[in-house]
XYZ file of C-alpha atoms in Angstrom:
727
model
C 20.971 32.575 -22.359
C 23.301 29.429 -22.481
C 25.207 28.571 -19.631
C 28.401 26.453 -20.719
C 30.369 24.350 -18.083
C 33.868 23.366 -18.749
C 35.307 20.270 -16.953
C 38.748 19.338 -17.134
C 39.249 15.729 -15.848
C 42.207 13.333 -15.549
C 42.087 12.571 -19.239
C 39.377 14.451 -21.184
C 37.550 17.986 -21.098
C 33.822 17.646 -21.151
C 31.465 20.456 -22.075
C 27.939 20.707 -20.584
C 25.581 23.115 -21.826
C 22.547 24.306 -19.526
C 19.727 26.575 -20.657
C 17.708 28.098 -17.999
C 14.095 29.581 -18.564
C 14.621 33.395 -19.138
C 12.681 36.330 -20.399
C 13.346 38.120 -23.410
C 14.541 41.060 -21.667
C 17.338 39.245 -20.192
C 20.878 40.674 -21.269
C 22.576 38.369 -23.733
C 25.698 37.045 -21.643
C 27.423 33.762 -21.363
C 28.908 32.428 -18.088
C 31.738 29.929 -18.274
C 33.205 28.253 -15.251
C 36.222 26.060 -15.395
C 36.454 23.124 -13.204
C 40.166 23.016 -12.098
C 40.756 19.536 -10.935
C 42.282 18.216 -14.174
C 45.874 18.198 -15.374
C 47.191 21.713 -15.727
C 51.053 22.158 -16.315
C 51.279 25.165 -14.197
C 49.314 23.871 -11.112
C 50.528 20.975 -8.724
C 47.978 18.504 -7.693
C 47.551 20.214 -4.347
C 47.260 23.457 -6.104
C 44.420 22.121 -8.353
C 42.716 20.585 -5.189
C 42.840 23.872 -3.180
C 41.569 25.900 -6.573
C 38.644 23.202 -6.948
C 37.691 23.941 -2.992
C 37.197 27.589 -3.675
C 36.056 27.385 -7.220
C 32.527 28.736 -6.452
C 31.927 30.670 -3.453
C 28.496 30.180 -2.308
C 26.153 33.104 -1.454
C 22.677 32.880 -0.294
C 21.504 34.672 -3.431
C 22.963 32.277 -5.801
C 25.371 34.428 -7.293
C 28.303 33.422 -9.475
C 31.549 32.441 -7.860
C 34.878 34.264 -8.319
C 36.235 31.791 -11.008
C 33.290 32.890 -13.363
C 34.068 34.442 -16.709
C 31.741 36.635 -18.841
C 31.570 36.430 -22.699
C 31.664 39.908 -24.189
C 29.796 40.711 -27.576
C 33.331 40.794 -29.346
C 33.845 37.223 -28.599
C 36.531 37.785 -26.020
C 36.481 36.576 -22.352
C 36.843 38.673 -19.247
C 37.275 37.865 -15.854
C 34.242 38.329 -13.742
C 34.071 39.030 -9.857
C 30.897 37.486 -8.248
C 29.486 40.887 -7.625
C 28.991 41.558 -11.128
C 26.055 39.044 -11.218
C 23.903 40.838 -9.173
C 21.447 39.281 -6.812
C 17.447 39.783 -7.596
C 15.833 42.402 -5.680
C 13.670 41.233 -2.811
C 9.875 41.778 -3.562
C 7.931 43.935 -1.277
C 4.981 42.172 0.133
C 1.375 43.921 0.846
C 0.536 44.501 4.413
C -1.955 42.269 6.173
C -4.551 45.203 6.007
C -4.275 45.787 2.312
C -7.334 43.575 1.628
C -10.432 42.413 3.444
C -10.625 39.312 1.554
C -8.428 36.239 1.596
C -6.844 36.045 -1.906
C -3.594 34.677 -3.338
C -0.722 37.117 -3.199
C 1.060 37.756 -6.352
C 4.649 39.047 -6.963
C 6.230 40.240 -9.681
C 8.767 37.737 -10.867
C 12.672 38.755 -10.035
C 14.957 38.820 -13.027
C 16.492 35.595 -13.747
C 19.881 34.749 -12.063
C 23.135 33.245 -13.335
C 24.308 30.148 -11.660
C 27.926 28.550 -11.835
C 29.085 25.219 -11.112
C 28.010 24.299 -7.412
C 26.073 27.596 -6.974
C 22.352 26.812 -5.921
C 19.161 28.366 -6.772
C 15.399 27.966 -5.761
C 13.185 27.102 -9.059
C 11.075 30.073 -8.170
C 14.020 32.143 -9.101
C 13.389 31.593 -12.751
C 9.778 32.912 -13.963
C 7.585 30.776 -15.702
C 7.538 30.713 -19.372
C 3.750 31.167 -19.242
C 3.461 33.960 -16.647
C 5.266 36.816 -15.510
C 3.907 36.653 -11.871
C 4.357 34.056 -9.154
C 1.589 33.007 -6.912
C 2.155 32.256 -3.394
C 0.852 28.710 -2.427
C -1.904 28.213 0.301
C -1.135 27.748 3.595
C -0.785 24.146 4.493
C -3.634 22.980 6.833
C -4.102 19.363 8.089
C -7.249 17.757 6.315
C -9.904 16.419 8.291
C -12.618 13.820 7.445
C -15.358 13.359 9.791
C -18.259 10.909 9.644
C -21.783 11.947 11.137
C -23.978 8.992 11.813
C -26.980 11.129 13.084
C -29.648 8.609 14.342
C -27.960 5.512 12.690
C -27.841 2.581 13.029
C -30.908 1.251 14.462
C -29.124 -1.263 16.759
C -26.085 -1.719 19.001
C -25.468 -4.782 17.022
C -25.285 -3.142 13.567
C -23.211 -0.340 15.213
C -20.502 -2.786 16.301
C -20.379 -4.461 12.970
C -19.955 -1.072 11.256
C -17.282 0.023 14.150
C -15.372 -3.338 13.499
C -15.394 -3.030 9.646
C -14.069 0.618 10.180
C -11.221 -0.509 12.368
C -10.116 -3.508 10.147
C -9.989 -1.012 7.239
C -8.190 1.558 9.001
C -5.626 -0.620 10.750
C -4.869 -2.454 7.654
C -4.638 0.705 5.709
C -2.180 2.206 8.074
C 0.031 -0.925 8.436
C 0.146 -1.757 4.646
C 0.710 1.967 3.449
C 2.430 3.316 6.523
C 0.916 6.658 6.801
C 0.622 7.039 2.832
C 4.019 8.908 2.795
C 2.600 11.736 4.893
C 3.932 12.576 8.124
C 1.632 11.836 11.044
C 1.048 15.463 11.528
C -0.254 16.004 8.204
C -2.068 12.737 7.588
C -5.836 13.582 7.643
C -7.445 13.550 10.726
C -10.412 11.110 10.966
C -13.383 11.540 13.535
C -16.621 9.596 13.523
C -19.658 10.836 15.595
C -22.131 7.845 16.485
C -25.260 8.339 18.443
C -24.616 8.753 22.251
C -25.647 5.010 23.311
C -22.684 3.763 20.929
C -19.839 6.061 22.058
C -18.281 3.730 24.454
C -18.375 0.835 22.126
C -16.912 3.177 19.408
C -14.039 4.265 21.600
C -13.076 0.752 22.610
C -13.389 -0.895 19.156
C -11.559 2.077 17.285
C -8.662 2.247 19.645
C -5.387 2.072 17.744
C -7.008 2.478 14.387
C -6.468 6.161 14.036
C -10.049 7.194 14.000
C -11.125 9.483 16.834
C -14.643 9.483 18.308
C -16.639 12.572 18.900
C -20.377 13.481 20.144
C -22.990 14.689 17.983
C -24.029 17.583 20.499
C -23.582 18.771 24.102
C -25.611 21.066 26.377
C -24.749 24.321 28.082
C -24.784 23.163 31.542
C -22.183 21.428 33.540
C -24.779 19.604 36.095
C -28.062 20.111 37.629
C -31.635 19.221 37.065
C -31.562 19.183 33.259
C -33.308 15.954 32.312
C -31.740 14.387 28.960
C -29.156 16.878 28.856
C -25.206 15.771 28.558
C -22.412 18.274 29.627
C -19.300 18.462 27.572
C -17.212 17.463 30.551
C -19.349 14.168 30.768
C -18.369 13.462 27.134
C -14.557 14.210 27.488
C -14.276 12.114 30.349
C -15.644 9.350 28.445
C -13.027 9.457 25.962
C -14.675 11.879 23.400
C -12.142 14.216 21.360
C -14.518 16.226 19.348
C -17.781 17.716 19.564
C -20.046 18.530 16.844
C -22.082 21.976 17.291
C -24.624 23.967 15.294
C -25.451 21.168 12.752
C -28.402 22.572 10.780
C -30.779 19.780 11.973
C -30.149 20.897 15.446
C -30.880 24.505 14.315
C -33.999 23.723 12.244
C -35.546 20.638 14.159
C -34.706 21.573 17.828
C -34.507 25.473 17.555
C -30.802 25.869 18.434
C -29.897 29.480 17.976
C -26.534 31.234 17.435
C -26.572 32.579 21.062
C -27.492 29.042 22.464
C -24.630 27.450 20.134
C -22.230 30.250 21.397
C -23.037 29.134 25.213
C -22.139 25.450 24.592
C -19.084 26.393 22.540
C -17.683 28.442 25.384
C -18.516 25.688 27.689
C -16.640 23.278 25.516
C -13.544 25.631 25.213
C -13.143 25.345 29.092
C -11.953 21.855 28.551
C -8.489 21.818 27.285
C -8.407 18.524 25.427
C -11.673 18.695 23.291
C -12.006 20.204 19.835
C -15.130 21.669 18.441
C -16.562 21.445 14.905
C -18.837 24.241 14.415
C -21.388 24.018 11.758
C -22.702 26.971 9.728
C -24.512 27.168 6.350
C -27.258 28.746 4.526
C -30.850 27.468 3.131
C -31.709 26.845 -0.439
C -34.043 30.267 -0.312
C -30.979 32.078 1.444
C -28.638 30.975 -1.418
C -30.941 31.563 -4.377
C -31.572 35.165 -2.918
C -27.804 35.882 -2.760
C -27.696 35.979 1.098
C -24.805 33.570 1.472
C -22.440 36.467 2.506
C -25.073 37.760 5.224
C -25.967 34.408 6.560
C -22.470 33.235 7.200
C -21.274 36.477 8.746
C -24.358 36.462 11.205
C -23.807 32.815 12.038
C -20.072 33.330 12.577
C -20.506 36.569 14.912
C -23.311 35.113 16.925
C -21.452 31.691 17.591
C -18.183 33.414 17.785
C -19.051 36.058 20.340
C -16.454 36.668 22.952
C -14.605 33.761 21.717
C -10.716 34.434 21.661
C -8.907 34.035 18.417
C -6.572 31.798 20.109
C -9.028 29.013 19.896
C -9.108 29.151 16.191
C -5.309 29.791 15.882
C -4.689 26.602 18.061
C -7.123 24.527 16.068
C -9.587 23.986 18.855
C -12.376 25.206 16.418
C -12.855 23.546 13.146
C -15.535 24.901 10.906
C -17.837 22.883 8.719
C -19.826 24.419 5.878
C -23.106 22.514 5.020
C -25.288 24.143 2.572
C -28.679 23.127 4.119
C -30.060 22.524 0.660
C -27.546 19.846 -0.051
C -27.969 17.603 3.195
C -29.783 14.485 2.441
C -30.958 15.551 -0.803
C -28.345 13.952 -2.843
C -27.392 17.518 -4.400
C -23.728 18.634 -3.694
C -22.279 22.166 -4.248
C -20.146 22.180 -7.195
C -16.185 22.503 -6.031
C -16.293 26.212 -7.375
C -19.501 26.932 -5.075
C -17.641 25.213 -2.288
C -14.600 27.260 -2.733
C -16.483 30.389 -3.052
C -18.408 29.632 0.183
C -15.029 28.951 2.162
C -13.618 32.134 0.797
C -16.698 33.910 2.323
C -16.207 32.306 5.466
C -12.446 33.103 5.574
C -13.129 36.748 4.652
C -15.820 36.927 7.188
C -13.514 35.682 9.911
C -10.702 38.132 8.846
C -13.036 40.918 9.142
C -14.424 39.819 12.602
C -10.955 39.200 14.085
C -9.218 41.905 12.178
C -6.636 39.125 11.328
C -5.756 37.608 8.021
C -3.695 34.999 10.059
C -6.969 33.643 11.785
C -8.612 33.271 8.578
C -5.922 31.414 6.985
C -5.280 29.091 10.104
C -8.714 27.643 10.532
C -9.666 24.475 8.948
C -13.133 24.452 7.037
C -14.721 20.910 6.039
C -17.399 20.807 3.194
C -20.537 18.930 4.204
C -23.336 18.001 2.062
C -24.364 14.701 0.363
C -20.387 14.077 0.058
C -19.374 10.722 -1.736
C -16.162 9.046 -2.720
C -17.028 10.186 -6.373
C -17.296 13.850 -5.402
C -14.534 13.982 -2.774
C -11.428 14.465 -4.909
C -12.909 17.533 -6.844
C -14.095 19.186 -3.620
C -10.996 18.832 -1.606
C -8.775 19.916 -4.497
C -10.135 23.389 -3.953
C -7.417 25.682 -2.225
C -9.612 26.400 0.696
C -11.535 23.073 1.165
C -9.904 21.323 3.939
C -11.857 18.036 4.412
C -15.553 16.679 4.582
C -18.238 16.194 6.965
C -19.684 13.112 5.772
C -23.283 12.140 6.394
C -24.805 8.577 4.691
C -21.415 7.520 3.089
C -20.044 7.303 6.719
C -22.595 4.590 7.358
C -20.606 2.318 4.865
C -17.272 1.382 5.942
C -15.941 0.894 2.569
C -17.356 4.098 1.291
C -15.989 6.248 4.216
C -12.576 4.418 3.834
C -12.514 5.346 0.084
C -13.411 9.062 1.027
C -10.442 9.039 3.449
C -8.135 7.432 0.758
C -9.353 10.305 -1.732
C -8.451 12.914 1.159
C -5.137 11.523 1.451
C -4.327 11.501 -2.435
C -5.325 15.234 -2.428
C -3.298 16.064 0.635
C -0.064 14.687 -1.034
C -0.990 16.822 -3.911
C -1.470 19.772 -1.879
C 1.555 19.300 0.280
C 3.631 19.102 -2.832
C 2.076 22.123 -4.094
C 2.395 24.057 -0.940
C 5.980 23.090 -0.086
C 8.856 25.426 -1.073
C 10.370 24.666 -4.536
C 13.195 22.630 -4.066
C 16.726 24.266 -4.801
C 18.639 23.012 -7.487
C 22.355 22.020 -8.069
C 24.150 20.858 -11.092
C 26.743 18.117 -10.707
C 29.776 17.835 -13.188
C 31.647 14.716 -14.327
C 35.231 14.870 -12.853
C 36.194 11.478 -13.550
C 35.340 9.708 -16.888
C 36.056 6.160 -15.566
C 33.496 4.641 -17.839
C 32.444 2.067 -15.191
C 29.836 -0.429 -16.343
C 28.195 -0.115 -12.909
C 29.681 2.387 -10.813
C 28.274 1.661 -6.988
C 28.986 1.842 -3.336
C 30.925 5.258 -2.984
C 32.573 5.660 0.307
C 34.794 8.438 1.719
C 37.677 7.776 4.057
C 38.650 10.542 6.391
C 41.780 8.623 7.420
C 42.947 7.919 3.832
C 41.506 11.459 2.410
C 40.254 9.125 -0.624
C 37.056 8.009 -2.215
C 36.443 4.327 -2.958
C 33.832 2.745 -4.900
C 33.138 -0.393 -7.269
C 32.368 -1.117 -10.885
C 29.907 -3.979 -9.784
C 29.511 -6.049 -12.955
C 33.262 -5.497 -14.003
C 34.351 -6.796 -10.318
C 36.579 -3.817 -9.867
C 37.294 -1.624 -6.774
C 38.469 1.841 -7.406
C 40.468 4.445 -5.233
C 40.902 8.160 -5.760
C 42.644 10.722 -3.641
C 41.207 13.581 -5.880
C 44.914 14.616 -6.809
C 46.568 11.895 -8.765
C 45.031 9.559 -11.180
C 42.736 7.039 -9.673
C 43.671 3.334 -9.841
C 41.640 -0.201 -9.380
C 41.852 -3.704 -8.203
C 40.272 -6.302 -10.392
C 38.580 -8.763 -8.159
C 37.457 -11.318 -10.892
C 34.186 -11.512 -9.258
C 31.094 -9.368 -8.960
C 31.037 -7.104 -6.182
C 27.999 -5.620 -4.550
C 29.125 -3.056 -1.864
C 32.252 -2.067 0.330
C 32.928 -0.738 3.498
C 35.920 0.987 5.381
C 37.810 -1.420 7.666
C 39.319 -0.160 11.032
C 42.894 0.198 12.217
C 44.455 -0.354 8.694
C 45.235 2.501 6.198
C 43.364 1.761 2.770
C 41.653 -1.378 4.042
C 38.278 -2.222 2.852
C 35.741 -5.071 3.487
C 34.071 -6.200 0.058
C 30.725 -7.853 -0.354
C 31.586 -9.980 -3.379
C 29.198 -12.412 -5.167
C 30.869 -15.368 -3.754
C 32.169 -14.246 -0.258
C 33.039 -11.552 1.716
C 36.462 -10.501 1.464
C 39.067 -7.718 2.728
C 41.940 -5.998 1.062
C 44.055 -2.992 1.044
C 44.101 -0.312 -1.724
C 47.453 1.022 -1.273
C 49.702 0.823 -4.443
C 52.847 2.123 -5.909
C 52.142 0.524 -9.388
C 53.362 2.584 -12.438
C 50.242 1.865 -14.403
C 47.825 2.390 -11.250
C 46.300 -1.141 -11.679
C 46.513 -3.256 -8.787
C 47.164 -7.021 -9.076
C 44.337 -9.338 -9.451
C 42.049 -11.205 -6.762
C 44.355 -14.132 -6.377
C 47.449 -12.063 -5.041
C 45.798 -9.906 -2.537
C 42.207 -10.094 -1.031
C 41.631 -12.756 1.456
C 38.622 -14.446 2.811
C 36.775 -12.965 5.582
C 33.227 -14.708 5.836
C 30.878 -16.623 3.626
C 28.346 -14.629 2.060
C 24.919 -14.258 3.897
C 22.915 -16.751 1.729
C 23.882 -19.196 -0.943
C 21.094 -19.133 -3.327
C 22.306 -18.901 -7.153
C 19.604 -16.554 -7.786
C 20.782 -13.778 -5.305
C 24.020 -11.819 -4.713
C 25.024 -9.030 -2.304
C 24.001 -5.522 -3.665
C 23.742 -2.493 -1.360
C 25.258 -2.169 2.099
C 26.889 -0.030 4.529
C 28.823 -0.353 7.887
C 26.468 0.739 10.620
C 27.375 3.227 13.357
C 28.263 0.264 15.735
C 30.860 -0.963 13.170
C 28.956 -4.028 11.715
C 28.428 -4.536 7.962
C 24.839 -4.540 6.763
C 24.311 -5.931 3.472
C 21.239 -6.351 1.382
C 20.825 -8.814 -1.252
C 19.532 -8.753 -4.849
C 17.410 -10.985 -7.150
C 19.660 -11.427 -10.160
C 16.772 -12.232 -12.264
C 14.210 -9.907 -11.207
C 13.608 -8.646 -14.644
C 13.594 -11.727 -16.389
C 13.708 -15.667 -15.904
C 12.053 -18.183 -13.735
C 12.102 -15.979 -10.854
C 11.217 -12.621 -12.541
C 9.375 -10.555 -9.997
C 9.962 -13.048 -7.031
C 10.547 -11.578 -3.597
C 13.524 -13.827 -2.622
C 16.264 -11.389 -1.170
C 16.865 -10.790 2.327
C 18.855 -8.243 4.614
C 21.672 -9.330 6.650
C 24.295 -7.854 9.210
C 27.897 -9.271 9.604
C 28.732 -8.975 13.378
C 31.994 -7.486 13.550
C 32.782 -9.235 16.920
C 31.627 -12.827 15.736
C 31.935 -12.636 11.802
C 28.746 -14.446 12.123
C 25.558 -13.340 9.900
C 22.267 -12.241 11.383
C 19.150 -11.927 9.661
C 17.815 -8.231 10.632
C 14.572 -8.377 8.458
C 11.696 -10.888 9.219
C 11.945 -13.958 7.149
C 8.444 -13.339 5.904
C 9.441 -9.950 4.372
C 11.555 -10.686 1.277
C 12.153 -8.190 -1.621
C 13.780 -7.825 -4.951
C 16.503 -5.227 -5.074
C 17.993 -4.008 -1.819
C 18.994 -0.216 -1.884
C 18.949 2.989 0.001
C 20.902 1.406 2.996
C 21.954 4.164 5.278
C 21.812 5.224 8.882
C 20.858 8.205 10.917
C 23.756 10.137 12.720
C 22.950 8.543 15.945
C 22.729 5.039 14.541
C 19.111 4.455 15.863
C 17.453 4.557 12.324
C 18.057 2.657 9.196
C 16.713 3.647 5.851
C 15.892 0.860 3.290
C 14.233 0.679 -0.257
C 13.125 -2.175 -2.365
C 13.937 -0.470 -5.798
C 11.108 -1.835 -7.922
C 8.432 -0.401 -5.475
C 9.908 3.084 -5.811
C 9.325 3.360 -2.050
C 11.823 4.310 0.720
C 11.237 3.114 4.360
C 12.841 3.659 7.807
C 13.183 1.291 10.571
C 14.292 1.592 14.273
C 17.697 0.124 14.410
C 19.641 -1.496 17.190
C 22.993 -3.441 16.811
C 21.686 -6.412 18.813
C 18.276 -7.146 17.239
C 16.196 -7.016 14.033
C 14.745 -4.137 12.400
C 11.487 -2.827 13.802
C 8.743 -0.469 13.368
C 8.722 -0.059 9.612
C 7.362 3.460 8.301
C 7.135 4.842 4.878
C 9.335 7.820 4.382
C 8.570 8.571 0.611
C 7.074 7.019 -2.221
C 8.272 8.643 -5.660
C 5.551 10.641 -7.386
C 4.167 9.225 -10.767
C 5.409 12.113 -12.586
C 9.193 11.415 -11.616
C 10.950 8.877 -13.640
C 13.435 6.239 -12.501
C 13.754 4.582 -9.074
C 15.508 4.960 -5.805
C 18.953 3.580 -5.641
C 21.756 4.373 -3.085
C 21.258 6.856 -0.416
C 23.189 8.636 2.381
C 22.131 10.764 5.256
C 23.871 14.363 5.932
C 24.854 15.703 9.344
C 21.519 17.566 9.361
C 19.393 14.101 9.148
C 18.430 14.882 5.628
C 18.178 12.023 3.129
C 20.012 12.120 -0.204
C 18.721 9.372 -2.781
C 20.142 8.675 -6.175
C 17.244 8.306 -8.735
C 18.502 5.674 -11.203
C 16.872 6.213 -14.308
C 16.030 9.774 -13.430
C 19.153 11.465 -13.836
C 19.098 13.114 -10.590
C 19.675 13.082 -6.938
C 17.124 14.418 -4.560
C 17.479 15.548 -0.833
C 14.473 14.657 1.082
C 13.207 15.683 4.579
C 12.297 12.192 6.103
C 9.845 13.703 8.646
C 7.754 15.322 5.749
C 8.674 13.557 2.660
C 9.217 16.920 0.921
C 11.866 16.976 -1.695
C 14.303 20.047 -0.650
C 17.041 19.879 -3.085
C 17.642 18.202 -6.682
C 20.970 17.474 -8.108
C 20.977 17.282 -11.849
C 23.564 14.820 -13.337
C 23.467 15.581 -16.798
C 22.663 12.571 -19.116
C 24.147 10.261 -16.772
C 22.250 7.499 -14.525
C 23.238 7.883 -11.012
C 23.341 4.792 -8.922
C 24.873 5.854 -5.490
C 26.432 8.719 -3.613
C 28.341 9.921 -0.641
C 29.720 13.033 0.955
C 33.517 13.408 1.038
C 36.177 16.104 0.504
C 38.463 17.716 3.150
C 35.049 19.159 5.074
C 32.757 16.557 3.852
C 31.158 19.269 1.883
C 31.131 17.601 -1.621
C 28.706 15.246 -2.900
C 30.107 12.359 -5.022
C 27.977 10.309 -7.120
C 28.547 7.208 -9.066
C 26.927 6.413 -12.470
C 26.388 3.572 -14.756
C 27.630 3.436 -18.471
C 24.235 3.140 -20.249
C 23.131 5.284 -21.628
C 25.774 7.743 -20.930
C 28.117 8.197 -17.863
C 29.880 5.431 -15.816
C 32.107 8.371 -14.409
C 32.302 10.139 -11.003
C 30.137 13.393 -10.808
C 30.730 15.945 -7.986
C 29.178 18.833 -6.696
C 29.929 21.405 -3.781
C 27.248 21.606 -1.165
C 25.435 24.740 -0.308
C 26.952 26.377 2.794
C 26.120 24.467 5.932
C 25.286 21.188 4.381
C 28.007 18.584 5.226
C 28.183 14.817 5.380
C 29.084 12.441 8.411
C 32.232 10.550 8.635
C 31.970 6.827 7.204
C 31.953 4.207 9.995
C 34.694 1.700 9.941
C 33.921 -2.395 9.972
C 35.486 -3.184 13.524
C 36.927 -6.888 12.691
């Protein structure tokens, strides 16, 4: 099936073809949608605008809007009401009691839908070309990496050295990589279990590193004549966050039974702040005799007797599967063996508690000669949620590498388990052929869109009704902002200075007079190095103009690759520049500058790094507390360019070189929506239109594009009014 989109623009008509993935059983129909914003002799400008606003009514099931037309087999076109393209029926999920084991749920793929301009869909709406069923992803569980030091090292001095190395590694990692692109709630949890005499040193030295400290065992008594015993309450009051119970060495060497472990476990659960890692696993002879399921079921029933399911659902109990034959032997279960054992554990839990939810929620580590080399394959399995590390935890670099692998796999799992992003298709509505369209902003006051063609030194204005017009500045322009109290007034970050001008014109040809006759000087540019110029920028929520610089030779020349650009704020009251990013933090290409709705957060990206950060923002001081929001995945081409925040706090980023715009949840780093921009290279974006529910995208001329693209947002998605520079 081929979807054809016709766009009537100011001067030309563009035809875009889009071929979705469909099955052979799909009825052969062509859906054609007319974009009604061009010149139509029977419609006035405002009629065209009104018709555009309603050209694709949105429905939750992605049905085509009222202005769709369906091609018939005889070649004629007939009007199509949106109900003619029916929604796919909702599949019926099996009940939780339909299976005793925890397996992936498969659904029959729904019939493919047809989508009009601006209509939206989820990728899962279209069946895979290689399969007729869709597998639901695994429930996301936070990974956990734990290091069991056992009876090591021999002296306190050695322990302190190891602790300091671990602290340095993890503090530097967290500062340099800023949570690795994962939200703090999904970043792998890290715990070490030193011998009892080293607990206080560990708690003190590891403070602030992100590594928690646990105890290797505890006793079932609170106090009394129990020489050599240690109570859970004593450990927790000393700063311990986790207690390890049921390790195979405690079972085999010290005779701890399931009943004894159950007594200690219930005593630990009486203390609200502590978590328990409960170890289970079979010996080599038990494994070879096919007793894995029997041993696991017996250990779980004995250790969890009279333990309420709420403790597993609330993450108070974490399980560690440790095949006894793999502990200290150098042997490691294959990933498939580990996965099978974890499936057995979940099935046993589901049976014991009568709840698939409990089985799916609990985290299960693998423990048994884990190394940095074996970690990735093990953790890549669906039901392996981390590792209980033995010997490798006594080497700071090895343990850090194991954690790094856990982060890598967690990122992959997060992407795999996140809902597939919905997709929109933008259309070119104004073929301006700008060499480098940038910095689009929408004025509620003027009901007009402004943007620049940066290298051509042009500033453009369009009211969505009449043809657009431009003002030629005779200097490169980085970005623009609205100026308060004056209709059509802008503040302009040009290559040589900060200017101000108005964009009102009655000229017959729509072209304003040049630089000398209109714009006036407002302030000097923020720095005067010949190797830099203003690039991305926006007015903050307090009325100041924030401008990031650009290394003009970052691709070639004497300063290729040099981080020599800075980030500045033009104070609206004093018209003085303030450096808002530390002098030691330089970059190459400023982009993604935009602000949260309350003005307390600023987003920023140095484009060549393909990373986007967020800072705490105040109008009276520098940027603080840098955190990584998103690192573009290696599979995604291009790099982040201009960005904007919507009214719901989601971040929209133009991916230059990637022919798309992505909507990002800045809290989780998950891409929730993708806007396709044909063969054009998007550079920046903004929300506009009467209700701020249209996304306008600027593009560069190479290889295709240079025009303005537009797409209607799904119901409920809107932008925020653009602030005005208060000078």
